[in-house]
Short mmCIF file of C-alpha atoms and ligand atoms in Angstrom, two decimals:
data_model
loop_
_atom_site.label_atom_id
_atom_site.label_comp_id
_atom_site.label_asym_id
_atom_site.label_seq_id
_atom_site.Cartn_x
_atom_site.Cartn_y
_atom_site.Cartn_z
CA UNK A 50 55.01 300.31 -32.51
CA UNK A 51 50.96 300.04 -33.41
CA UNK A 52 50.97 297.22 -35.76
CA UNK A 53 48.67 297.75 -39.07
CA UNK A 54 47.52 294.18 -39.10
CA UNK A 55 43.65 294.29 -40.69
CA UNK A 56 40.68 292.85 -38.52
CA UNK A 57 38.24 291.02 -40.54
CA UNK A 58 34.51 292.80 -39.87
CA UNK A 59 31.01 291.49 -40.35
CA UNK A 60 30.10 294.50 -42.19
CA UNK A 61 26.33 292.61 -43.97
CA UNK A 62 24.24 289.56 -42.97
CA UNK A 63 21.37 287.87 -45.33
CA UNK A 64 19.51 284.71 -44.87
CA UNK A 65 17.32 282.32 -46.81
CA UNK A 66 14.49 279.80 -45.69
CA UNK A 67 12.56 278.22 -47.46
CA UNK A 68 8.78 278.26 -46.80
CA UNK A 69 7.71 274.49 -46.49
CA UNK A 70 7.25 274.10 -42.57
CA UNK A 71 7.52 270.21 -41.02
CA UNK A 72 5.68 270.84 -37.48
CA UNK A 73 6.35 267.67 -34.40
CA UNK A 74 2.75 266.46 -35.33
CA UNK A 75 3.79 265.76 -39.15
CA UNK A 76 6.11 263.07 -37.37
CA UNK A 77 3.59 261.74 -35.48
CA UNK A 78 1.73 260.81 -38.65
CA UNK A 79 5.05 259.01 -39.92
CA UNK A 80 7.57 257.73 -37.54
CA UNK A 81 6.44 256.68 -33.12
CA UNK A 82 7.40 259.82 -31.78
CA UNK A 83 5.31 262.89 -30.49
CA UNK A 84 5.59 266.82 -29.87
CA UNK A 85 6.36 266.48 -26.58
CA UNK A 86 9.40 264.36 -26.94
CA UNK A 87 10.71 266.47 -29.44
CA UNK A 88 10.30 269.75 -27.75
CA UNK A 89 11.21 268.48 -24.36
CA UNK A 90 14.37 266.57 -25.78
CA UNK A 91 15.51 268.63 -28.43
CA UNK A 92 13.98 272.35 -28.10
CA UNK A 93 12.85 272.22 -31.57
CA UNK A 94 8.85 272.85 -32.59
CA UNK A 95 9.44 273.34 -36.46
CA UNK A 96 11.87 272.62 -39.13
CA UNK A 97 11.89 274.51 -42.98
CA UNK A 98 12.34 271.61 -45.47
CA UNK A 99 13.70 272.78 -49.22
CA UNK A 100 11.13 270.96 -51.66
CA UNK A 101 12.97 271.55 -55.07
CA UNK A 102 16.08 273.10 -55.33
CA UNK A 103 19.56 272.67 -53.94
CA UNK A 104 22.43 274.02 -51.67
CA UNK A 105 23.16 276.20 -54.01
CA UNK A 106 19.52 277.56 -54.12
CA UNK A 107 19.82 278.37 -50.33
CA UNK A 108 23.33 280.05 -50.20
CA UNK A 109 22.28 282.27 -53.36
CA UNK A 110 19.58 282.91 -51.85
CA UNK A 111 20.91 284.03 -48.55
CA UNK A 112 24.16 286.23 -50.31
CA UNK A 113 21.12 287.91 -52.64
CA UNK A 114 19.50 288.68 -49.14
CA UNK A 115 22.42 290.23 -48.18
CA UNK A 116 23.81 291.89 -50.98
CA UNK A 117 20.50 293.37 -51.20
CA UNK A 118 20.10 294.57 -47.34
CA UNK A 119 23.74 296.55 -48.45
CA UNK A 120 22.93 297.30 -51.83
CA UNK A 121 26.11 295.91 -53.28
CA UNK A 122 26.08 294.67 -56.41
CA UNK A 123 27.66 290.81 -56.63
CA UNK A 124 30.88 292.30 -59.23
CA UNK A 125 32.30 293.32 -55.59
CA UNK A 126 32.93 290.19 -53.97
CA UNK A 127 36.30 289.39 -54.19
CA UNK A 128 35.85 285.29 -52.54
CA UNK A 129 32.85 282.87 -51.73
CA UNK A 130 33.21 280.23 -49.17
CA UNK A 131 30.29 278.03 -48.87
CA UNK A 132 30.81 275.42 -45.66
CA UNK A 133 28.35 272.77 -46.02
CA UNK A 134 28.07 268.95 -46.18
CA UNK A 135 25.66 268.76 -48.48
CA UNK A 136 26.89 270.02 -51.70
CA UNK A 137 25.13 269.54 -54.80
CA UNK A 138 27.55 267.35 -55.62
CA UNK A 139 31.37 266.11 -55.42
CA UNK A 140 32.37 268.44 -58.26
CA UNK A 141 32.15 271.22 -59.49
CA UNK A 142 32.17 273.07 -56.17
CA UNK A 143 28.80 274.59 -54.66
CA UNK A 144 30.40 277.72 -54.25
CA UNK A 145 31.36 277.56 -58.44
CA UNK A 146 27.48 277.15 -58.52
CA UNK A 147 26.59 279.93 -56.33
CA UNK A 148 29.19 282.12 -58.14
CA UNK A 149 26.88 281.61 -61.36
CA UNK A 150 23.37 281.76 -59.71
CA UNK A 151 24.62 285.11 -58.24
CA UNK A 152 26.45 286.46 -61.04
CA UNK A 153 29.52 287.26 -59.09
CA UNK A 154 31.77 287.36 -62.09
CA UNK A 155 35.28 288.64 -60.39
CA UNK A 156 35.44 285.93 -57.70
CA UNK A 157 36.72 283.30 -56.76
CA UNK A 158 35.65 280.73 -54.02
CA UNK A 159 35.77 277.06 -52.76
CA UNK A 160 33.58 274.37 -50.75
CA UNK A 161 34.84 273.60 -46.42
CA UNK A 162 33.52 270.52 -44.86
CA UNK A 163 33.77 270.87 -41.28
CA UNK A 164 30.13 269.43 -40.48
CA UNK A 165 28.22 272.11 -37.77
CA UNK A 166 31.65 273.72 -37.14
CA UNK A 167 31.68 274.74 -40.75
CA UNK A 168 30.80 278.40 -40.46
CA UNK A 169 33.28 278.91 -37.67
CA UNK A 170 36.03 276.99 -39.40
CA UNK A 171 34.98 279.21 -43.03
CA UNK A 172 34.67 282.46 -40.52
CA UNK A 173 38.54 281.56 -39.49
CA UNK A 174 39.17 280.33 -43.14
CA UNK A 175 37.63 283.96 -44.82
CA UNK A 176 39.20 286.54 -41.93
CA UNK A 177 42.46 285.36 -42.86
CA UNK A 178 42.11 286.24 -46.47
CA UNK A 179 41.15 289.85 -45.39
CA UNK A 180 44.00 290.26 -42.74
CA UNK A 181 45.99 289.00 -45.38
CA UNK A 182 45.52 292.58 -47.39
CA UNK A 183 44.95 290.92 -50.48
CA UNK A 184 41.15 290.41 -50.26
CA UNK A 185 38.48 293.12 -49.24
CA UNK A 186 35.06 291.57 -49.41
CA UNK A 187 34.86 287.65 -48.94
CA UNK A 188 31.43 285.87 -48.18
CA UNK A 189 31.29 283.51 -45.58
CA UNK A 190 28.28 281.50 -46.09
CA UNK A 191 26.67 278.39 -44.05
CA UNK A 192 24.16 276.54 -46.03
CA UNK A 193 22.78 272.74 -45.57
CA UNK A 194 20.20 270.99 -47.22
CA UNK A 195 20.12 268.00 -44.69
CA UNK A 196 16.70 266.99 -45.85
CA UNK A 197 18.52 264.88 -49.08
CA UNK A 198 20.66 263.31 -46.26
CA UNK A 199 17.69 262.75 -43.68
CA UNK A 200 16.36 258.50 -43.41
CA UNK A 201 12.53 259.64 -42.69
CA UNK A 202 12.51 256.19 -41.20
CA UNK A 203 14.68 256.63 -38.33
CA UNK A 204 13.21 258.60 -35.47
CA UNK A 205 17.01 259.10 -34.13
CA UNK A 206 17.64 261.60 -36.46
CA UNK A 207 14.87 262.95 -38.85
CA UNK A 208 13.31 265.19 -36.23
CA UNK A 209 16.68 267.05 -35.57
CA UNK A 210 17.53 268.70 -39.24
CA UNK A 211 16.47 271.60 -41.20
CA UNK A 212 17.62 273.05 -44.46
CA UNK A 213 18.63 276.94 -44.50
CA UNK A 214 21.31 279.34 -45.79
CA UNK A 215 22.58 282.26 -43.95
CA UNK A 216 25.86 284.58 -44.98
CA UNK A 217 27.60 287.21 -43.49
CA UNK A 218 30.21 290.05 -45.85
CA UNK A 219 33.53 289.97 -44.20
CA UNK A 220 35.58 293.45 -44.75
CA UNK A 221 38.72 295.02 -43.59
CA UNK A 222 38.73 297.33 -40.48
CA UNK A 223 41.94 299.00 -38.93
CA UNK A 224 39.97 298.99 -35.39
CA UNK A 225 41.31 296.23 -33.66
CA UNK A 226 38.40 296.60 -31.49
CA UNK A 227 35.94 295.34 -33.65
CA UNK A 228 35.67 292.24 -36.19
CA UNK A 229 36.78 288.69 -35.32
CA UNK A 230 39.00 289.03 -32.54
CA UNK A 231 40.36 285.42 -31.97
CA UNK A 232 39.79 282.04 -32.72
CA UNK A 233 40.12 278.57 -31.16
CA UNK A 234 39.11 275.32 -33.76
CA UNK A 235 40.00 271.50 -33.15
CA UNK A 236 39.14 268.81 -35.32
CA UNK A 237 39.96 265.00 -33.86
CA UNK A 238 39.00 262.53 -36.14
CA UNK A 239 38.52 260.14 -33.18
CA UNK A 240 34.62 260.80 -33.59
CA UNK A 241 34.49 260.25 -36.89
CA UNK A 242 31.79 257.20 -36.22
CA UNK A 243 29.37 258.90 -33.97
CA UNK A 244 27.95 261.13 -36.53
CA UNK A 245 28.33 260.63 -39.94
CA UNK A 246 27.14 259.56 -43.85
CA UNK A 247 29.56 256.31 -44.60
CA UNK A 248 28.32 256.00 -48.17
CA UNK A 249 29.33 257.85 -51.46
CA UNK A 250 32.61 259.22 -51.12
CA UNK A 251 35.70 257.04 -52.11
CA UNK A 252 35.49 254.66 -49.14
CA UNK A 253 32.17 253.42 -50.08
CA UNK A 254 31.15 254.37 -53.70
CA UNK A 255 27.83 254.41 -54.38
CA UNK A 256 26.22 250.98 -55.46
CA UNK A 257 23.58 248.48 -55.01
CA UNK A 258 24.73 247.38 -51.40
CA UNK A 259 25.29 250.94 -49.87
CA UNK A 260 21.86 251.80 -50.93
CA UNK A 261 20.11 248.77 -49.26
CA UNK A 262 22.40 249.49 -46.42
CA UNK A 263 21.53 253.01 -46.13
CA UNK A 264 24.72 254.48 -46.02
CA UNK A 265 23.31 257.57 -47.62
CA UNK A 266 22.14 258.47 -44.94
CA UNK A 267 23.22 260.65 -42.01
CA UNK A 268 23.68 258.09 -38.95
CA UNK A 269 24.42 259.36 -35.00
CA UNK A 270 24.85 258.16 -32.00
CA UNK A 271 22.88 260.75 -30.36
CA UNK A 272 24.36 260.15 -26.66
CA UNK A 273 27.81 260.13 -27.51
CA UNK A 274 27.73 263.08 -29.30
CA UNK A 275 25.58 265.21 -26.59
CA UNK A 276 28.37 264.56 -24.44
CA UNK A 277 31.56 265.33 -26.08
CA UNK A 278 29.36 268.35 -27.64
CA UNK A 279 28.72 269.89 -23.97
CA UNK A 280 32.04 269.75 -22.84
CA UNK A 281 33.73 270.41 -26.24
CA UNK A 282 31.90 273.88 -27.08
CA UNK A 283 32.12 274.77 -23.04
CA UNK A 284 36.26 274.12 -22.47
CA UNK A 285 37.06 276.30 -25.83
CA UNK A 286 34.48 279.10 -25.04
CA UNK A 287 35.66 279.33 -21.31
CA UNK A 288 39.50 278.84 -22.94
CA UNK A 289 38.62 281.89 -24.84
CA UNK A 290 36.86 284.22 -22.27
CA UNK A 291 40.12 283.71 -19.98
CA UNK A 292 42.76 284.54 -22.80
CA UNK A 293 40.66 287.62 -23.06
CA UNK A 294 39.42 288.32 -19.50
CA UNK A 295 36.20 288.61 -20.68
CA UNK A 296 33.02 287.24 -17.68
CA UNK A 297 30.16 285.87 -18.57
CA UNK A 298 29.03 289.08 -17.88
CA UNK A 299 30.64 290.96 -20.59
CA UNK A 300 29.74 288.45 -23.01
CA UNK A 301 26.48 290.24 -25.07
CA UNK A 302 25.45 286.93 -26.44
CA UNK A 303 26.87 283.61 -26.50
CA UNK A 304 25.69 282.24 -30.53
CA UNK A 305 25.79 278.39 -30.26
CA UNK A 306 25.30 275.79 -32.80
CA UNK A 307 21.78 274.83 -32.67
CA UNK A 308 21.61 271.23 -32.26
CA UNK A 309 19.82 270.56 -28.87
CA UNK A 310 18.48 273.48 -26.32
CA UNK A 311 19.58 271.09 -23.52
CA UNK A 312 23.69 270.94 -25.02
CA UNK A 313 23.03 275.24 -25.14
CA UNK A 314 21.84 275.39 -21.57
CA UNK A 315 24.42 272.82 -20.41
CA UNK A 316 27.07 275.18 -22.17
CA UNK A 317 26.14 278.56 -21.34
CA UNK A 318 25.59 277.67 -17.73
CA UNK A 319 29.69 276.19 -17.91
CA UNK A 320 30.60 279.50 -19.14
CA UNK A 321 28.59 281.71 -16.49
CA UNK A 322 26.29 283.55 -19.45
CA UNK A 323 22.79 283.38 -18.36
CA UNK A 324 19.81 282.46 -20.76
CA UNK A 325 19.05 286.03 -21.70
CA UNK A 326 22.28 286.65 -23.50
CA UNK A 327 21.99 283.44 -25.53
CA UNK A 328 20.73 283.46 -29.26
CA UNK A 329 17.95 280.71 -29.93
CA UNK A 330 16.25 279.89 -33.20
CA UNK A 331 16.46 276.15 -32.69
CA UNK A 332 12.56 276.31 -32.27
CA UNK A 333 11.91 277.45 -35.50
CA UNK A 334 14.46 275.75 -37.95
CA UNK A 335 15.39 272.77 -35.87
CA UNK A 336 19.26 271.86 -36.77
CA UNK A 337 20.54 273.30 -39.69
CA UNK A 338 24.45 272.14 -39.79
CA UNK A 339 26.56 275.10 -41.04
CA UNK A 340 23.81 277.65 -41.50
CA UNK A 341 22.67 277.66 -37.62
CA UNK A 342 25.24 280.27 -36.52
CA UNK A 343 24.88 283.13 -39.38
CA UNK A 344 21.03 282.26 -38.89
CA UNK A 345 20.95 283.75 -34.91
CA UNK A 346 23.32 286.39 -36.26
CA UNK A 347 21.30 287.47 -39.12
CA UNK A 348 17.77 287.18 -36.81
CA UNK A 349 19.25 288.53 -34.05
CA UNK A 350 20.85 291.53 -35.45
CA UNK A 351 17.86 292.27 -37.55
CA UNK A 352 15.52 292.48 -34.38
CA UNK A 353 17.50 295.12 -33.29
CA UNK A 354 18.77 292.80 -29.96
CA UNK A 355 22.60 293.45 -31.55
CA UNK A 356 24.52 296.50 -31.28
CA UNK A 357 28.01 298.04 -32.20
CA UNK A 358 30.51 296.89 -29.89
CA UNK A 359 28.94 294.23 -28.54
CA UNK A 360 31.08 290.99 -27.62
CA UNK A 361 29.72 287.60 -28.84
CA UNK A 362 31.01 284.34 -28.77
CA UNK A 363 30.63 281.75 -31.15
CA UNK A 364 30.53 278.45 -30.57
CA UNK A 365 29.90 275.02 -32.48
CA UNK A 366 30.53 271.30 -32.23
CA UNK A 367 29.64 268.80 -35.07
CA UNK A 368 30.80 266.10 -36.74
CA UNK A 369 34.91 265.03 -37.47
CA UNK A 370 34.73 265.65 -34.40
CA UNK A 371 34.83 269.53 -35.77
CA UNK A 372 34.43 272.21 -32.80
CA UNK A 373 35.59 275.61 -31.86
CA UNK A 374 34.89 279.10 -29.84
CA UNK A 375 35.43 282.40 -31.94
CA UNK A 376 35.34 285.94 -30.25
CA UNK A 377 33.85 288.56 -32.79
CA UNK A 378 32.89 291.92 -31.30
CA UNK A 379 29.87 293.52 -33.79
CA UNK A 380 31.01 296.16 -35.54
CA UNK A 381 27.55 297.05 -37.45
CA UNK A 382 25.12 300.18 -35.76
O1 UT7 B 489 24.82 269.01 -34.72
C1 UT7 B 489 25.85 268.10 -34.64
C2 UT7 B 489 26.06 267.55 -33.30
N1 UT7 B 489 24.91 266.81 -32.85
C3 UT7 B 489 24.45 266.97 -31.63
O2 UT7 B 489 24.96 267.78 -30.89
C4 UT7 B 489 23.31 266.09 -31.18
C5 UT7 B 489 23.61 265.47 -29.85
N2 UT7 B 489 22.59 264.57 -29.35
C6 UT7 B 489 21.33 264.93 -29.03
O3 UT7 B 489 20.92 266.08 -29.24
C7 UT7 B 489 20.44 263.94 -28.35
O4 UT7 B 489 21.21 262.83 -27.99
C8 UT7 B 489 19.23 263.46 -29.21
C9 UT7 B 489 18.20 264.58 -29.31
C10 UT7 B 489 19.69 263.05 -30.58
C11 UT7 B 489 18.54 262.29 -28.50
O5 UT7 B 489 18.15 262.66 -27.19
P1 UT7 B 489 18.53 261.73 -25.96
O6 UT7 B 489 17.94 262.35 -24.77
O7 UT7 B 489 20.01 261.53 -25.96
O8 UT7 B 489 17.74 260.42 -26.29
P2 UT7 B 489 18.31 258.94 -26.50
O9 UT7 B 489 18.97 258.83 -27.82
O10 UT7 B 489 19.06 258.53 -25.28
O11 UT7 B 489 16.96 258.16 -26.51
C12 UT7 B 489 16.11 258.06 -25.36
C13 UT7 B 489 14.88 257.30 -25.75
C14 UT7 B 489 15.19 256.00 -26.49
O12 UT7 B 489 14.24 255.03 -26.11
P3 UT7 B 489 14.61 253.88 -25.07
O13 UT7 B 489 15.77 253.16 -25.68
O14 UT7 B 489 14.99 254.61 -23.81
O15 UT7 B 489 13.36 253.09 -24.97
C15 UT7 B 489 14.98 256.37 -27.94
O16 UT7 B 489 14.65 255.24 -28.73
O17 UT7 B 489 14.10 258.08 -26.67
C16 UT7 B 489 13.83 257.33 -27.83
N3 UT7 B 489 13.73 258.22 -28.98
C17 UT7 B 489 12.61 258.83 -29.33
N4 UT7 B 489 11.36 258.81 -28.79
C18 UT7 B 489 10.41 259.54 -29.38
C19 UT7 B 489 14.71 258.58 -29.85
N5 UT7 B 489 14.21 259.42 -30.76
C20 UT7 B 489 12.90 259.58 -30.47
C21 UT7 B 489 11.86 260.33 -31.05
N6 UT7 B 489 10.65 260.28 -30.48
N7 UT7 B 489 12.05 261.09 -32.15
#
């Protein structure tokens, strides 16, 4: 007997940058490094930095994008889930604050932490509301303003992040062809200090000593985590093209977190997808934590390169450790 279980669709995509560019040579004029270290190490020739403004201001801006591109009005959204680790603060949730910039007065929504996985985990998190029946147009939103989490001192980390927003409008589809297909997410808490901000939250409150300390800052150990990242995002992506037979040559694009072109390469070459059918932006917006995902998506789709039917995979490692693989075939002409 057919089942009538709902598949969750990406039926809308919108995206917000905002226009202040930091080029390599702007860090050459403040911290020892130059642009051929940072292309050469990290892929990454430009960064978008969000001068005044919050979070909030990037995922409204990026659901107005998209509401716009569909000409919905925001009454229709049923559920908001913003995934980001920079909220504008503790409480009230971000997505409470995007609900008012937006004007979305008949939803309801909620804040995931899951570091760079956070757009997969929320993609998970916001499909099962629609298969659930009881919701019919959730937003699924990335959106990280690293630059108030960023030590401009340390030449580690500063180079890597960007702020940006990008959403996509999840909707019910009885084609179990299309929409997101399957899901594989792992969290291990085991990595919890190679990348992470130790001050602020209830372990360390703010004070005096965790400010001369910078613990407000984001901290990594770079190596470590380009390791376990490679290997992390390649066993669940290759996990998931078995269960579903797919070859790299069926896959249309492999989507990656973009936090280093060499951890992409390193992937896609583990999963047999050659560097054609992998989306990039990492040039132009450097790492942007939960937005980097939705931001290929939105680019990519936009430029025409995606098309109905096509498979993708989705794939992201970040901080926890967070990672996971999720197989979404486009269902947008
Ligand atoms: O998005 C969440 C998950 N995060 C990631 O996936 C990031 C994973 N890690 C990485 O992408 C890379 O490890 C980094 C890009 C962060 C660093 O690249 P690396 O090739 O692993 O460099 P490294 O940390 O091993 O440093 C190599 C050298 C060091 O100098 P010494 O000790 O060999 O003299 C660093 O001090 O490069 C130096 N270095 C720099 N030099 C110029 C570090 N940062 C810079 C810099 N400019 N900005």
């Amino acid at each position: 007997m057919q089942s009538n279980k709902l598949n969750a669709a990406v039926t809308a995509v919108g995206m917000y940058v905002p226009e202040k560019v930091l080029d390599n040579k702007y860090f050459e004029s403040i911290i020892e490094t130059n642009d051929e270290w940072i292309r050469t190490r990290t892929g990454i020739s430009e960064r978008r930095i969000l001068e005044n403004g919050a979070t909030s201001d990037l995922a409204a801006g990026a659901i107005k994008d998209l509401l716009s591109s569909k000409n919905l009005s925001p009454e229709e959204i049923d559920v908001i889930i913003v995934a980001t680790v920079t909220p504008d603060m503790f409480f009230p949730s971000t997505a409470a604050l995007v609900q008012e910039k937006i004007g979305a007065s008949n939803a309801w929504g909620f804040d995931l932490s899951a570091a760079c996985s956070g757009f997969l985990f929320a993609l998970q998190t916001g499909a099962s509301l629609i298969e659930s029946g009881k919701f019919k147009k959730v937003i699924v939103v990335g959106a990280d303003k690293m630059s108030a989490i960023v030590d401009y001192t340390d030449r580690n980390t500063c180079i890597l992040f960007g702020d940006a927003a990008s959403a996509v409008l999840l909707e019910p589809t009885e084609d179990k062809n299309y929409g997101l297909i399957d899901s594989i997410l792992r969290v291990d808490g085991n990595g919890k200090e190679s990348l992470y901000m130790k001050g602020g939250g209830s372990l360390n409150p703010a004070s005096e000593e965790t400010i001369k300390n910078k613990m407000h800052y984001i901290y990594q150990d770079g190596k470590a985590v380009f390791k376990v990242a490679v290997k992390g995002m390649a066993d669940v992506s290759v996990e998931m093209m078995d269960k579903h037979g797919l070859k790299g040559e069926d896959v249309a694009y492999l989507v990656p977190h973009q936090a280093n072109l060499r951890i992409i390469d390193a992937t896609a070459s583990r999963m047999g997808v050659t560097k054609d059918k992998v989306m990039i932006n990492i040039n132009k917006y450097g790492n942007t934590t939960a937005a980097t995902i939705p931001l290929c998506l939105t680019e990519y789709y936009r430029e025409g390169k995606v098309k109905k039917g096509d498979k993708l995979i989705l794939a992201a490692f970040g901080a926890g450790y967070t990672w996971g693989s999720c197989y979404l075939v486009w269902s947008m002409d």
